[in-house]
Coordinates of C-alpha atoms and ligand atoms in Angstrom, one line a residue:
Chain F
M1 CA 54.3 131.6 65.1
V2 CA 56.4 130.0 62.3
E3 CA 56.1 133.2 60.2
G4 CA 57.3 135.2 63.2
V5 CA 60.3 133.0 63.6
V6 CA 61.3 133.4 60.0
R7 CA 60.8 137.2 60.4
S8 CA 63.3 136.8 63.3
D9 CA 60.7 138.2 65.8
R10 CA 62.2 137.6 69.3
R11 CA 58.9 136.7 71.0
S12 CA 58.0 134.2 68.3
I13 CA 61.5 132.6 68.5
A14 CA 61.2 132.4 72.3
R15 CA 57.7 130.9 72.2
A16 CA 58.7 128.4 69.5
I17 CA 61.6 127.2 71.6
S18 CA 59.2 126.8 74.6
Y19 CA 57.1 124.5 72.4
M20 CA 60.3 122.5 71.7
E21 CA 60.8 122.2 75.5
D22 CA 57.2 121.6 76.6
G23 CA 55.1 120.7 73.6
H24 CA 53.8 117.3 72.8
T25 CA 55.6 115.3 70.2
E26 CA 52.9 116.0 67.6
I27 CA 53.2 119.8 68.0
K28 CA 56.9 119.7 67.9
K29 CA 56.9 117.6 64.7
E30 CA 54.5 120.0 63.0
I31 CA 56.6 123.0 63.9
M32 CA 59.9 121.3 62.9
E33 CA 58.5 120.2 59.5
K34 CA 57.3 123.8 58.8
L35 CA 60.6 125.3 59.9
Y36 CA 62.9 122.9 58.0
S37 CA 62.5 124.6 54.6
H38 CA 64.0 127.7 56.2
C39 CA 66.8 125.8 57.9
G40 CA 70.2 124.7 56.7
K41 CA 72.3 127.8 56.8
A42 CA 73.5 127.8 60.3
H43 CA 76.9 126.5 61.5
V44 CA 76.3 124.8 64.9
V45 CA 79.2 125.0 67.3
G46 CA 79.1 122.9 70.5
I47 CA 81.1 123.9 73.5
T48 CA 81.7 121.3 76.1
G49 CA 84.2 120.7 79.0
P50 CA 84.3 120.1 82.7
P51 CA 82.2 122.2 85.2
G52 CA 83.6 125.6 85.9
I53 CA 86.3 125.6 83.2
G54 CA 85.0 128.8 81.7
K55 CA 82.6 127.8 78.9
S56 CA 80.0 130.5 79.5
T57 CA 82.6 133.2 79.9
L58 CA 84.2 132.1 76.6
I59 CA 80.9 132.1 74.8
G60 CA 80.2 135.6 76.0
N61 CA 83.5 136.7 74.6
I62 CA 83.5 134.9 71.2
S63 CA 79.9 135.7 70.5
V64 CA 80.8 139.4 70.5
L65 CA 83.7 138.9 68.1
L66 CA 81.4 137.0 65.7
A67 CA 78.8 139.6 66.0
K68 CA 81.4 142.3 65.2
K69 CA 82.2 140.4 62.0
G70 CA 78.6 141.1 61.0
M71 CA 77.4 137.5 61.7
N72 CA 74.0 136.7 63.1
V73 CA 74.9 134.9 66.3
S74 CA 72.8 133.2 68.9
V75 CA 73.4 131.1 72.0
L76 CA 71.8 128.1 73.7
A77 CA 73.1 127.1 77.1
V78 CA 72.1 123.9 78.9
D79 CA 72.0 123.7 82.7
A80 CA 71.4 120.7 84.9
S81 CA 68.0 120.2 86.6
S82 CA 67.9 119.1 90.2
P83 CA 67.1 115.4 90.3
Y84 CA 65.3 116.0 93.6
S85 CA 62.9 118.9 92.8
G86 CA 63.1 119.0 89.0
G87 CA 63.9 122.7 89.3
S88 CA 67.0 124.3 88.0
L89 CA 69.3 127.3 88.6
L90 CA 70.0 128.5 85.1
G91 CA 73.4 129.9 85.9
N92 CA 75.1 130.2 82.5
R93 CA 73.4 133.4 81.5
I94 CA 74.8 135.6 84.2
R95 CA 78.4 134.8 83.0
M96 CA 77.8 136.1 79.5
Q97 CA 74.8 138.4 79.6
E98 CA 76.6 141.7 79.6
N99 CA 78.2 141.0 76.2
L100 CA 74.9 139.7 74.9
F101 CA 73.0 142.8 76.1
N102 CA 75.4 145.1 74.4
Y103 CA 75.2 143.4 71.0
G104 CA 71.5 142.3 71.1
I105 CA 72.5 138.6 70.8
Y106 CA 69.7 136.1 71.3
M107 CA 70.5 133.7 74.2
R108 CA 68.3 131.0 75.7
S109 CA 68.9 128.9 78.8
L110 CA 67.6 125.3 78.7
A111 CA 67.3 123.0 81.7
N112 CA 68.3 119.5 80.9
R113 CA 65.3 118.1 82.7
G114 CA 67.1 114.9 83.6
A115 CA 68.3 114.1 80.1
R116 CA 71.7 112.5 80.2
G117 CA 74.4 113.2 77.6
G118 CA 75.0 116.9 78.3
L119 CA 72.1 118.4 76.3
S120 CA 68.3 118.8 76.8
E121 CA 65.8 116.9 74.7
S122 CA 64.7 120.2 73.3
C123 CA 68.2 121.2 71.9
M124 CA 67.8 120.0 68.4
G125 CA 64.4 121.7 68.1
A126 CA 65.8 124.9 69.5
V127 CA 68.7 124.9 67.0
N128 CA 66.2 124.5 64.2
V129 CA 64.2 127.4 65.4
L130 CA 67.3 129.6 65.6
D131 CA 68.5 128.4 62.2
A132 CA 65.1 129.2 60.6
S133 CA 65.2 132.6 62.2
G134 CA 68.4 133.5 60.3
S135 CA 71.2 132.7 62.8
E136 CA 74.4 132.0 60.9
I137 CA 76.2 130.6 63.8
I138 CA 74.7 129.0 66.9
L139 CA 76.8 128.4 70.0
I140 CA 75.7 125.7 72.3
E141 CA 77.0 125.3 75.9
T142 CA 76.6 121.8 77.3
V143 CA 76.1 120.8 80.9
G144 CA 79.6 120.6 82.5
A145 CA 80.8 117.4 80.8
G146 CA 82.0 114.2 82.3
Q147 CA 83.1 111.3 80.2
A148 CA 79.8 110.2 78.9
D149 CA 78.3 113.5 77.9
L150 CA 78.7 113.0 74.2
D151 CA 75.4 114.0 72.7
I152 CA 76.8 117.2 71.4
M153 CA 78.7 115.4 68.7
N154 CA 75.4 114.3 67.2
L155 CA 74.1 117.8 66.9
A156 CA 77.0 120.2 66.4
D157 CA 78.9 120.7 63.2
T158 CA 81.9 121.7 65.2
T159 CA 82.5 120.4 68.7
I160 CA 85.0 122.3 70.9
L161 CA 86.3 120.8 74.1
V162 CA 87.4 123.3 76.6
L163 CA 90.0 122.2 79.1
G164 CA 92.3 124.0 81.5
P165 CA 95.1 123.7 84.0
G166 CA 94.8 121.7 87.2
L167 CA 92.4 119.1 85.9
G168 CA 94.9 116.4 87.0
D169 CA 93.5 112.9 86.8
Q170 CA 90.2 114.3 85.4
I171 CA 92.0 114.8 82.2
Q172 CA 92.7 111.1 81.9
A173 CA 89.0 110.3 82.2
I174 CA 88.0 113.0 79.7
K175 CA 90.6 111.8 77.3
A176 CA 89.0 108.4 77.2
G177 CA 85.8 109.6 75.7
I178 CA 85.5 113.2 74.7
M179 CA 88.9 113.6 73.1
E180 CA 87.8 111.7 70.0
I181 CA 84.6 113.7 69.5
A182 CA 86.2 117.1 69.6
D183 CA 87.0 119.0 66.4
L184 CA 88.9 121.8 68.2
F185 CA 90.4 122.2 71.6
V186 CA 90.7 125.2 73.9
I187 CA 92.9 125.5 76.9
N188 CA 91.2 128.2 79.0
K189 CA 92.6 130.1 82.0
M190 CA 96.0 130.5 80.3
D191 CA 96.7 133.1 83.0
I192 CA 97.0 130.3 85.5
D193 CA 100.0 128.2 86.2
G194 CA 100.0 124.8 84.7
S195 CA 98.0 125.8 81.6
Y196 CA 101.2 125.3 79.5
F197 CA 101.3 121.6 80.5
A198 CA 97.7 121.1 79.6
M199 CA 98.4 122.7 76.2
K200 CA 101.4 120.3 75.6
D201 CA 99.2 117.4 76.6
I202 CA 96.6 118.1 74.0
E203 CA 99.2 118.9 71.3
E204 CA 100.6 115.5 71.9
V205 CA 97.2 113.9 71.5
I206 CA 96.4 115.6 68.2
S207 CA 99.8 115.1 66.8
M208 CA 98.7 111.5 66.4
D209 CA 95.7 112.4 64.3
D210 CA 95.4 111.0 60.8
P211 CA 97.2 113.5 58.6
R212 CA 94.7 113.1 55.8
G213 CA 91.7 114.3 57.7
Y214 CA 91.0 117.8 59.2
K215 CA 94.0 119.0 61.2
R216 CA 92.7 119.6 64.6
R217 CA 94.0 122.6 66.5
V218 CA 94.3 123.7 70.1
T219 CA 94.0 127.4 71.1
G220 CA 94.9 128.9 74.5
T221 CA 92.5 131.5 75.8
S222 CA 92.2 133.7 78.9
A223 CA 89.3 135.7 80.1
T224 CA 91.5 137.6 82.6
D225 CA 93.8 138.9 79.8
H226 CA 91.2 138.8 77.1
A227 CA 93.6 136.7 75.0
G228 CA 93.3 134.1 72.4
Y229 CA 89.7 134.8 71.3
D230 CA 90.6 136.1 67.8
E231 CA 92.6 133.0 67.1
L232 CA 89.8 130.8 68.4
V233 CA 87.2 132.5 66.2
G234 CA 89.5 132.0 63.3
T235 CA 89.8 128.3 63.9
I236 CA 86.0 128.0 64.3
L237 CA 85.3 129.7 61.0
D238 CA 88.0 127.7 59.4
H239 CA 86.4 124.5 60.5
G240 CA 83.1 125.7 59.2
R241 CA 84.6 126.4 55.8
Y242 CA 86.2 123.0 55.8
L243 CA 82.8 121.4 56.5
S244 CA 81.1 123.5 53.8
G245 CA 83.8 122.3 51.3
E246 CA 83.0 118.7 52.2
G247 CA 79.3 119.5 52.0
T248 CA 78.7 118.2 55.5
I249 CA 77.4 121.3 57.3
G250 CA 74.0 120.4 58.8
R251 CA 74.5 116.8 58.1
K252 CA 74.4 115.7 61.7
R253 CA 71.2 117.6 62.3
F254 CA 69.7 116.1 59.2
L255 CA 70.4 112.6 60.5
M256 CA 69.3 113.5 64.1
G257 CA 66.0 114.8 62.8
A258 CA 65.2 111.6 61.0
R259 CA 66.3 109.5 63.9
W260 CA 64.1 111.5 66.3
I261 CA 61.0 110.9 64.1
L262 CA 61.9 107.2 63.8
E263 CA 62.5 106.7 67.5
S264 CA 59.3 108.6 68.5
E265 CA 57.2 106.5 66.1
I266 CA 58.8 103.1 66.4
G267 CA 56.6 102.0 69.2
R268 CA 53.3 103.0 67.6
I269 CA 54.1 102.1 64.0
I270 CA 56.3 99.1 64.3
I271 CA 56.3 97.5 67.8
D272 CA 52.6 97.7 68.5
P273 CA 51.4 96.1 65.2
A274 CA 54.2 93.5 65.4
M275 CA 53.1 92.6 68.9
D276 CA 49.5 92.3 67.7
A277 CA 50.7 89.9 65.0
I278 CA 52.7 87.9 67.5
K279 CA 49.8 87.8 70.0
K280 CA 47.8 85.8 67.4
K281 CA 50.3 83.0 67.6
G282 CA 50.3 80.3 70.2
T283 CA 52.9 79.6 72.8
D284 CA 54.0 76.6 70.8
R285 CA 55.8 79.1 68.5
N286 CA 59.2 80.4 69.5
P287 CA 58.9 84.1 70.3
Y288 CA 62.5 84.8 69.5
V289 CA 62.2 83.4 66.0
L290 CA 58.9 85.2 65.4
A291 CA 60.4 88.5 66.3
E292 CA 63.5 87.9 64.2
K293 CA 61.3 87.0 61.3
I294 CA 59.4 90.3 61.6
I295 CA 62.7 92.2 61.7
S296 CA 64.0 90.6 58.5
Q297 CA 60.8 91.4 56.7
L298 CA 61.1 95.0 57.8
N299 CA 64.8 95.1 56.7
A300 CA 63.8 94.0 53.3
E301 CA 61.3 96.8 53.2
I302 CA 63.8 99.5 54.4
S303 CA 66.4 98.7 51.7
K304 CA 63.9 99.7 49.0
E305 CA 64.4 103.0 47.3
L306 CA 62.9 106.1 49.2
Chain V
M1 CA 55.6 119.7 93.2
S2 CA 52.7 121.2 91.4
G3 CA 54.3 122.2 88.1
G4 CA 51.3 120.9 86.1
R5 CA 48.5 122.5 88.1
Y6 CA 48.6 125.7 86.0
M7 CA 46.4 124.1 83.3
A8 CA 43.0 125.5 83.1
D9 CA 40.3 123.6 81.3
G10 CA 40.5 124.5 77.7
K11 CA 41.0 123.1 74.3
S12 CA 44.6 124.3 73.8
Q13 CA 45.6 122.4 76.9
S14 CA 47.0 119.5 74.9
L15 CA 49.7 121.7 73.4
F16 CA 51.8 121.5 76.6
R17 CA 53.0 118.7 78.7
E18 CA 53.5 119.3 82.4
K19 CA 56.3 121.9 82.6
P20 CA 58.3 123.6 85.3
I21 CA 57.5 127.2 86.1
K22 CA 60.2 129.5 84.7
V23 CA 61.0 132.6 86.8
L24 CA 63.4 135.5 86.2
L25 CA 64.8 137.1 89.4
A26 CA 66.1 140.6 89.0
K27 CA 67.4 143.5 91.0
P28 CA 67.1 146.4 88.6
G29 CA 68.7 149.3 90.3
I30 CA 71.7 150.3 92.4
D31 CA 71.1 147.9 95.3
G32 CA 73.7 145.5 96.6
H33 CA 71.4 143.6 99.0
D34 CA 71.4 140.3 97.2
R35 CA 71.0 137.8 100.1
G36 CA 67.2 137.8 99.7
V37 CA 67.2 137.0 96.0
L38 CA 69.8 134.3 96.5
V39 CA 67.6 132.7 99.1
L40 CA 64.6 133.0 96.8
A41 CA 66.6 131.5 93.9
K42 CA 67.3 128.3 95.8
A43 CA 63.9 128.2 97.3
F44 CA 62.3 128.4 93.8
R45 CA 64.6 125.7 92.5
D46 CA 63.8 123.4 95.4
A47 CA 60.1 124.0 94.6
G48 CA 60.7 122.6 91.2
M49 CA 61.0 125.9 89.2
E50 CA 63.5 126.9 86.6
V51 CA 65.2 130.0 87.9
L52 CA 67.2 132.7 86.1
Y53 CA 69.0 135.2 88.2
V54 CA 70.4 138.1 86.3
G55 CA 72.4 139.6 89.1
L56 CA 72.7 143.2 90.3
L57 CA 72.2 146.2 88.1
P58 CA 70.5 145.0 85.0
T59 CA 68.5 147.9 83.5
P60 CA 64.7 147.6 83.3
E61 CA 65.1 147.2 79.5
D62 CA 67.5 144.3 80.0
V63 CA 65.1 142.7 82.5
V64 CA 62.2 142.8 80.0
D65 CA 64.4 141.7 77.0
T66 CA 65.7 138.7 79.0
A67 CA 62.2 137.8 80.1
I68 CA 61.0 137.8 76.5
N69 CA 64.0 135.8 75.1
E70 CA 63.8 133.3 77.9
D71 CA 60.0 133.1 77.7
V72 CA 59.6 133.2 81.4
D73 CA 56.2 132.9 83.2
V74 CA 57.1 135.3 86.1
I75 CA 59.4 138.3 86.6
A76 CA 60.3 138.6 90.3
L77 CA 61.7 142.1 91.1
S78 CA 63.5 142.7 94.4
L79 CA 64.7 146.0 95.8
L80 CA 65.8 147.0 99.3
N81 CA 67.0 150.4 98.4
G82 CA 63.7 152.3 98.4
A83 CA 63.6 152.9 94.6
H84 CA 60.9 150.3 94.0
L85 CA 58.2 152.8 92.9
T86 CA 60.2 154.3 90.1
V87 CA 62.1 151.3 89.0
F88 CA 59.2 148.7 89.1
R89 CA 57.0 151.2 87.2
K90 CA 59.7 151.5 84.5
V91 CA 59.6 147.8 84.0
M92 CA 55.9 147.8 83.7
D93 CA 56.0 150.7 81.2
I94 CA 58.4 148.8 79.0
M95 CA 56.3 145.7 79.1
K96 CA 53.2 147.7 78.2
N97 CA 55.0 149.4 75.3
K98 CA 56.0 146.1 73.9
G99 CA 52.5 144.7 74.3
I100 CA 53.5 142.0 76.7
D101 CA 50.7 140.8 79.0
D102 CA 51.5 137.1 79.3
I103 CA 54.3 137.4 81.8
S104 CA 53.3 138.1 85.5
V105 CA 55.3 140.5 87.6
V106 CA 55.7 140.1 91.4
G107 CA 57.7 142.3 93.7
G108 CA 59.4 142.2 97.1
G109 CA 62.1 143.7 99.4
T110 CA 61.7 146.6 101.7
I111 CA 58.4 147.9 100.5
P112 CA 56.4 150.1 102.9
D113 CA 52.7 149.2 103.3
E114 CA 51.6 152.5 101.9
D115 CA 53.3 151.8 98.6
K116 CA 51.7 148.5 98.0
P117 CA 48.3 149.7 96.6
E118 CA 50.2 151.7 93.9
L119 CA 52.3 148.7 92.9
E120 CA 49.2 146.5 92.9
A121 CA 47.5 149.0 90.6
L122 CA 50.5 148.7 88.2
G123 CA 50.0 144.9 88.2
I124 CA 52.8 144.1 90.5
S125 CA 51.6 141.7 93.2
G126 CA 53.1 140.1 96.3
N127 CA 55.4 142.9 97.5
Y128 CA 56.5 140.8 100.4
G129 CA 59.1 142.0 102.9
P130 CA 61.5 140.6 105.5
G131 CA 60.1 137.7 107.5
T132 CA 57.6 136.4 104.9
P133 CA 57.5 132.6 105.0
L134 CA 59.1 131.2 101.8
S135 CA 56.0 128.9 101.4
T136 CA 53.8 132.0 101.1
I137 CA 56.1 133.5 98.4
I138 CA 56.3 130.2 96.5
E139 CA 52.5 129.8 96.5
H140 CA 52.1 133.3 95.2
V141 CA 54.6 132.8 92.4
R142 CA 52.8 129.6 91.4
M143 CA 49.5 131.4 91.3
R144 CA 50.8 134.2 89.1
A145 CA 52.6 131.7 86.9
E146 CA 49.3 129.9 86.4
E147 CA 47.7 133.2 85.2
A148 CA 50.6 133.8 82.8
R149 CA 50.3 130.3 81.4
I150 CA 46.6 130.6 80.7
K151 CA 47.3 133.8 78.8
K152 CA 50.1 132.1 76.8
L153 CA 47.6 129.5 75.6
R154 CA 45.3 132.0 74.0
Ligands
B12_401 C1 72.3 142.6 105.5 C2 72.0 144.1 105.2 C3 73.0 144.7 104.4 C4 74.2 144.1 103.9 C5 73.8 143.4 102.6 C6 74.6 142.1 102.3 C7 74.1 141.5 101.0 N1 75.0 141.1 100.1 O1 72.9 141.3 100.8 C8 75.2 145.3 103.8 C9 75.9 145.5 105.1 C10 76.2 145.2 102.6 C11 74.2 146.4 103.6 C12 74.5 147.6 103.1 C13 73.6 148.7 103.0 N2 72.4 148.8 103.5 CO1 71.5 147.3 104.3 N3 70.5 146.0 105.2 C14 70.8 144.7 105.6 C15 69.6 144.2 106.4 C16 70.1 144.2 107.9 C17 69.2 142.8 106.2 C18 68.9 142.4 104.7 C19 69.0 140.9 104.4 O2 70.0 140.4 103.9 N4 68.0 140.2 104.9 C20 67.9 138.8 104.8 C21 67.2 138.4 103.4 C22 67.2 136.9 103.3 O3 65.9 139.0 103.5 P1 65.4 140.0 102.5 O4 66.5 140.6 101.6 O5 64.6 141.0 103.2 O6 64.5 139.2 101.5 C23 63.4 138.5 101.9 C24 62.1 139.3 101.8 O7 62.3 140.7 101.8 C25 61.5 138.8 100.5 N5 61.9 139.4 99.3 C26 63.0 140.1 98.9 N6 63.0 140.4 97.6 C27 61.9 139.8 97.1 C28 61.4 139.8 95.8 C29 60.1 139.2 95.5 C30 59.6 139.2 94.2 C31 59.4 138.6 96.6 C32 58.1 137.9 96.3 C33 59.9 138.6 97.9 C34 61.1 139.2 98.1 O8 61.9 137.5 100.5 C35 63.2 137.3 101.0 C36 63.4 136.0 101.6 O9 62.6 135.8 102.8 C37 68.5 145.2 106.1 C38 67.5 145.4 107.3 C39 66.4 144.4 107.2 N7 66.1 143.9 108.4 O10 65.8 144.1 106.2 C40 69.3 146.5 105.8 C41 68.7 147.5 104.9 C42 68.0 146.8 103.7 N8 69.9 148.2 104.5 C43 69.6 149.5 104.3 C44 70.6 150.5 103.9 C45 70.2 151.9 103.9 C46 71.9 150.1 103.5 C47 73.0 151.0 103.0 C48 72.5 152.0 102.0 C49 73.8 151.6 104.1 C50 73.4 151.3 105.4 N9 72.8 152.3 106.0 O11 73.7 150.3 105.9 C51 74.0 150.0 102.3 C52 73.8 149.9 100.8 C53 74.4 148.7 100.1 C54 74.2 148.7 98.7 N10 75.3 148.7 97.9 O12 73.1 148.7 98.1 C55 68.2 149.9 104.7 C56 67.4 150.2 103.5 C57 66.4 151.3 103.7 C58 65.5 151.6 102.6 N11 64.8 150.7 102.0 O13 65.4 152.7 102.2 C59 67.7 148.6 105.5 C60 66.3 148.3 105.4 C61 68.1 148.9 107.0 C62 67.3 150.0 107.6 N12 66.3 149.8 108.3 O14 67.7 151.2 107.4 N13 73.0 146.1 104.1
GTP402 N1 91.6 132.9 85.9 C1 90.6 132.7 85.0 N2 89.3 132.5 85.4 C2 88.4 132.3 84.4 C3 88.7 132.3 83.1 N3 87.5 132.0 82.4 C4 86.6 131.9 83.3 N4 87.1 132.0 84.5 C5 86.3 131.9 85.8 O1 85.9 130.6 86.0 C6 84.7 130.6 86.7 C7 83.7 129.7 85.9 O2 83.4 130.3 84.7 P1 82.2 129.9 83.8 O3 82.3 130.6 82.5 O4 80.9 130.0 84.6 O5 82.5 128.3 83.6 P2 81.6 127.2 83.0 O6 82.5 126.2 82.3 O7 80.6 127.8 82.1 O8 80.9 126.6 84.2 P3 79.6 125.6 84.3 O9 78.6 126.1 83.3 O10 79.1 125.8 85.7 O11 80.1 124.3 84.0 C8 84.2 132.0 86.9 O12 84.6 132.4 88.1 C9 85.0 132.7 85.8 O13 85.2 134.1 86.2 C10 90.0 132.6 82.6 O14 90.4 132.6 81.5 N5 90.9 132.8 83.6
MG403 MG1 78.5 127.7 82.2

């Protein structure tokens, strides 16, 4: 299967992503370890924003422009699962599929299966599969974002926040959290009244950015008029070049991968043996102090050279 | 919910955790009757399945490509326009050409009884029409998904 992924065989890619969704941790680790040597080329672009703002439509349109530039593009889109049945209507695809069909772009829908944060647990694995298969740019649509759906910033090289007219008070809530994590902004539905004010609002926010860092930009787009997409693609590629210059493309995924292994193993490797050691002590000892002691011993171990 | 019942006894079983059934609903062909598929989409979701609806008018090629890329367990084809024999067969031909046998195909819509044996012979089962209880349809999709899952574990 790994060979198939590297050959860019669609069935192998699809099956490998299924393993990321459904496989046990052991299998996922094995696949990810094998794939990693083929990874590292892709620019991962996260697209987030409130429900119904036009994320899927936007991805359908920009993926084509990227494909026309000769880039190998693929798309992941996360939908929410029903908390009642566990099932999901994977509705993002239908908004973009026509463009994808015409250009043979690989797209995969993922249900979030109750994960909070706007992504599914399988997202990082799926990105690695696509990267290893030769994707140069991977567009990820998050579940319609509220304030707390910030996971995308830990995975994407470039995070785009899509906003639009008529969000009213919602924009205040969004500003509180998501504004900071976005690298680029889009005001979509520029064909609708009020979009101009939304644009001004964002321009004001980013005018306060630290002038020494990356200069964040806001682009207006409209699916109705098919406007703004060339400019948006320009800003995305520009941000990618900036990150490459800094040597930080793929950095977040690198850290996320390490964290994933650590978190999945921490119980078995660290907590279980530590608890075994603590169990041998009597209740005359202070449990808080014992645990602290184990932690400081581990800390000393971690600071040693890898 | 019975998402996990698909597992047959076998050594590869441990590769997967319990996972929801993934279904692709499609109306390949010129047929604007979409009430039935929309009812099914919601019913499948409420039965714990992950459901993709690709809308009206995807070509049989698009249906098969989507099923591959999304790695679904079941393709559910719906037509109420009388073109089921030709169009459903086209889908099966494309699958055969691509060597895909680990995705089950079920059909439904307005399908006269006399056409059912032919569809069955192509590997398209169910073929339920108006008035079929949703529970019958859901059970059938689960059964066919289970078959597909077992083939995927080969
Ligand atoms: C409502 C309706 C319409 C509506 C459709 C609205 C819409 N957006 O869906 C309108 C008025 C637009 C319409 C138009 C036409 N219709 Co009309 N329509 C019907 C009608 C009365 C009911 C269909 C319906 O919505 N049922 C309710 C839903 C929930 O049930 P369902 O679709 O049957 O789906 C259930 C089952 O069949 C099954 N099922 C369906 N698909 C699948 C798939 C799988 C995999 C499985 C397992 C199960 C399954 O499960 C579903 C849920 O229980 C039927 C007659 C009938 N009683 O079926 C005619 C009927 C389908 N229409 C017919 C015709 C001819 C037309 C027209 C060509 C013109 C005309 N004469 O009216 C146009 C064509 C439209 C087009 N562009 O394709 C004929 C088709 C004849 C044929 N098969 O050759 C029918 C059968 C009427 C008849 N007896 O002549 N129609
Ligand atoms: N007027 C106008 N409507 C748009 C524009 N872009 C998208 N829409 C419409 O907005 C609706 C939602 O579009 P989607 O692309 O599904 O939005 P989304 O953000 O992906 O939605 P969720 O995934 O459900 O959160 C659809 O009806 C689109 O046709 C636009 O630029 N202008
Ligand atoms: Mg969407």
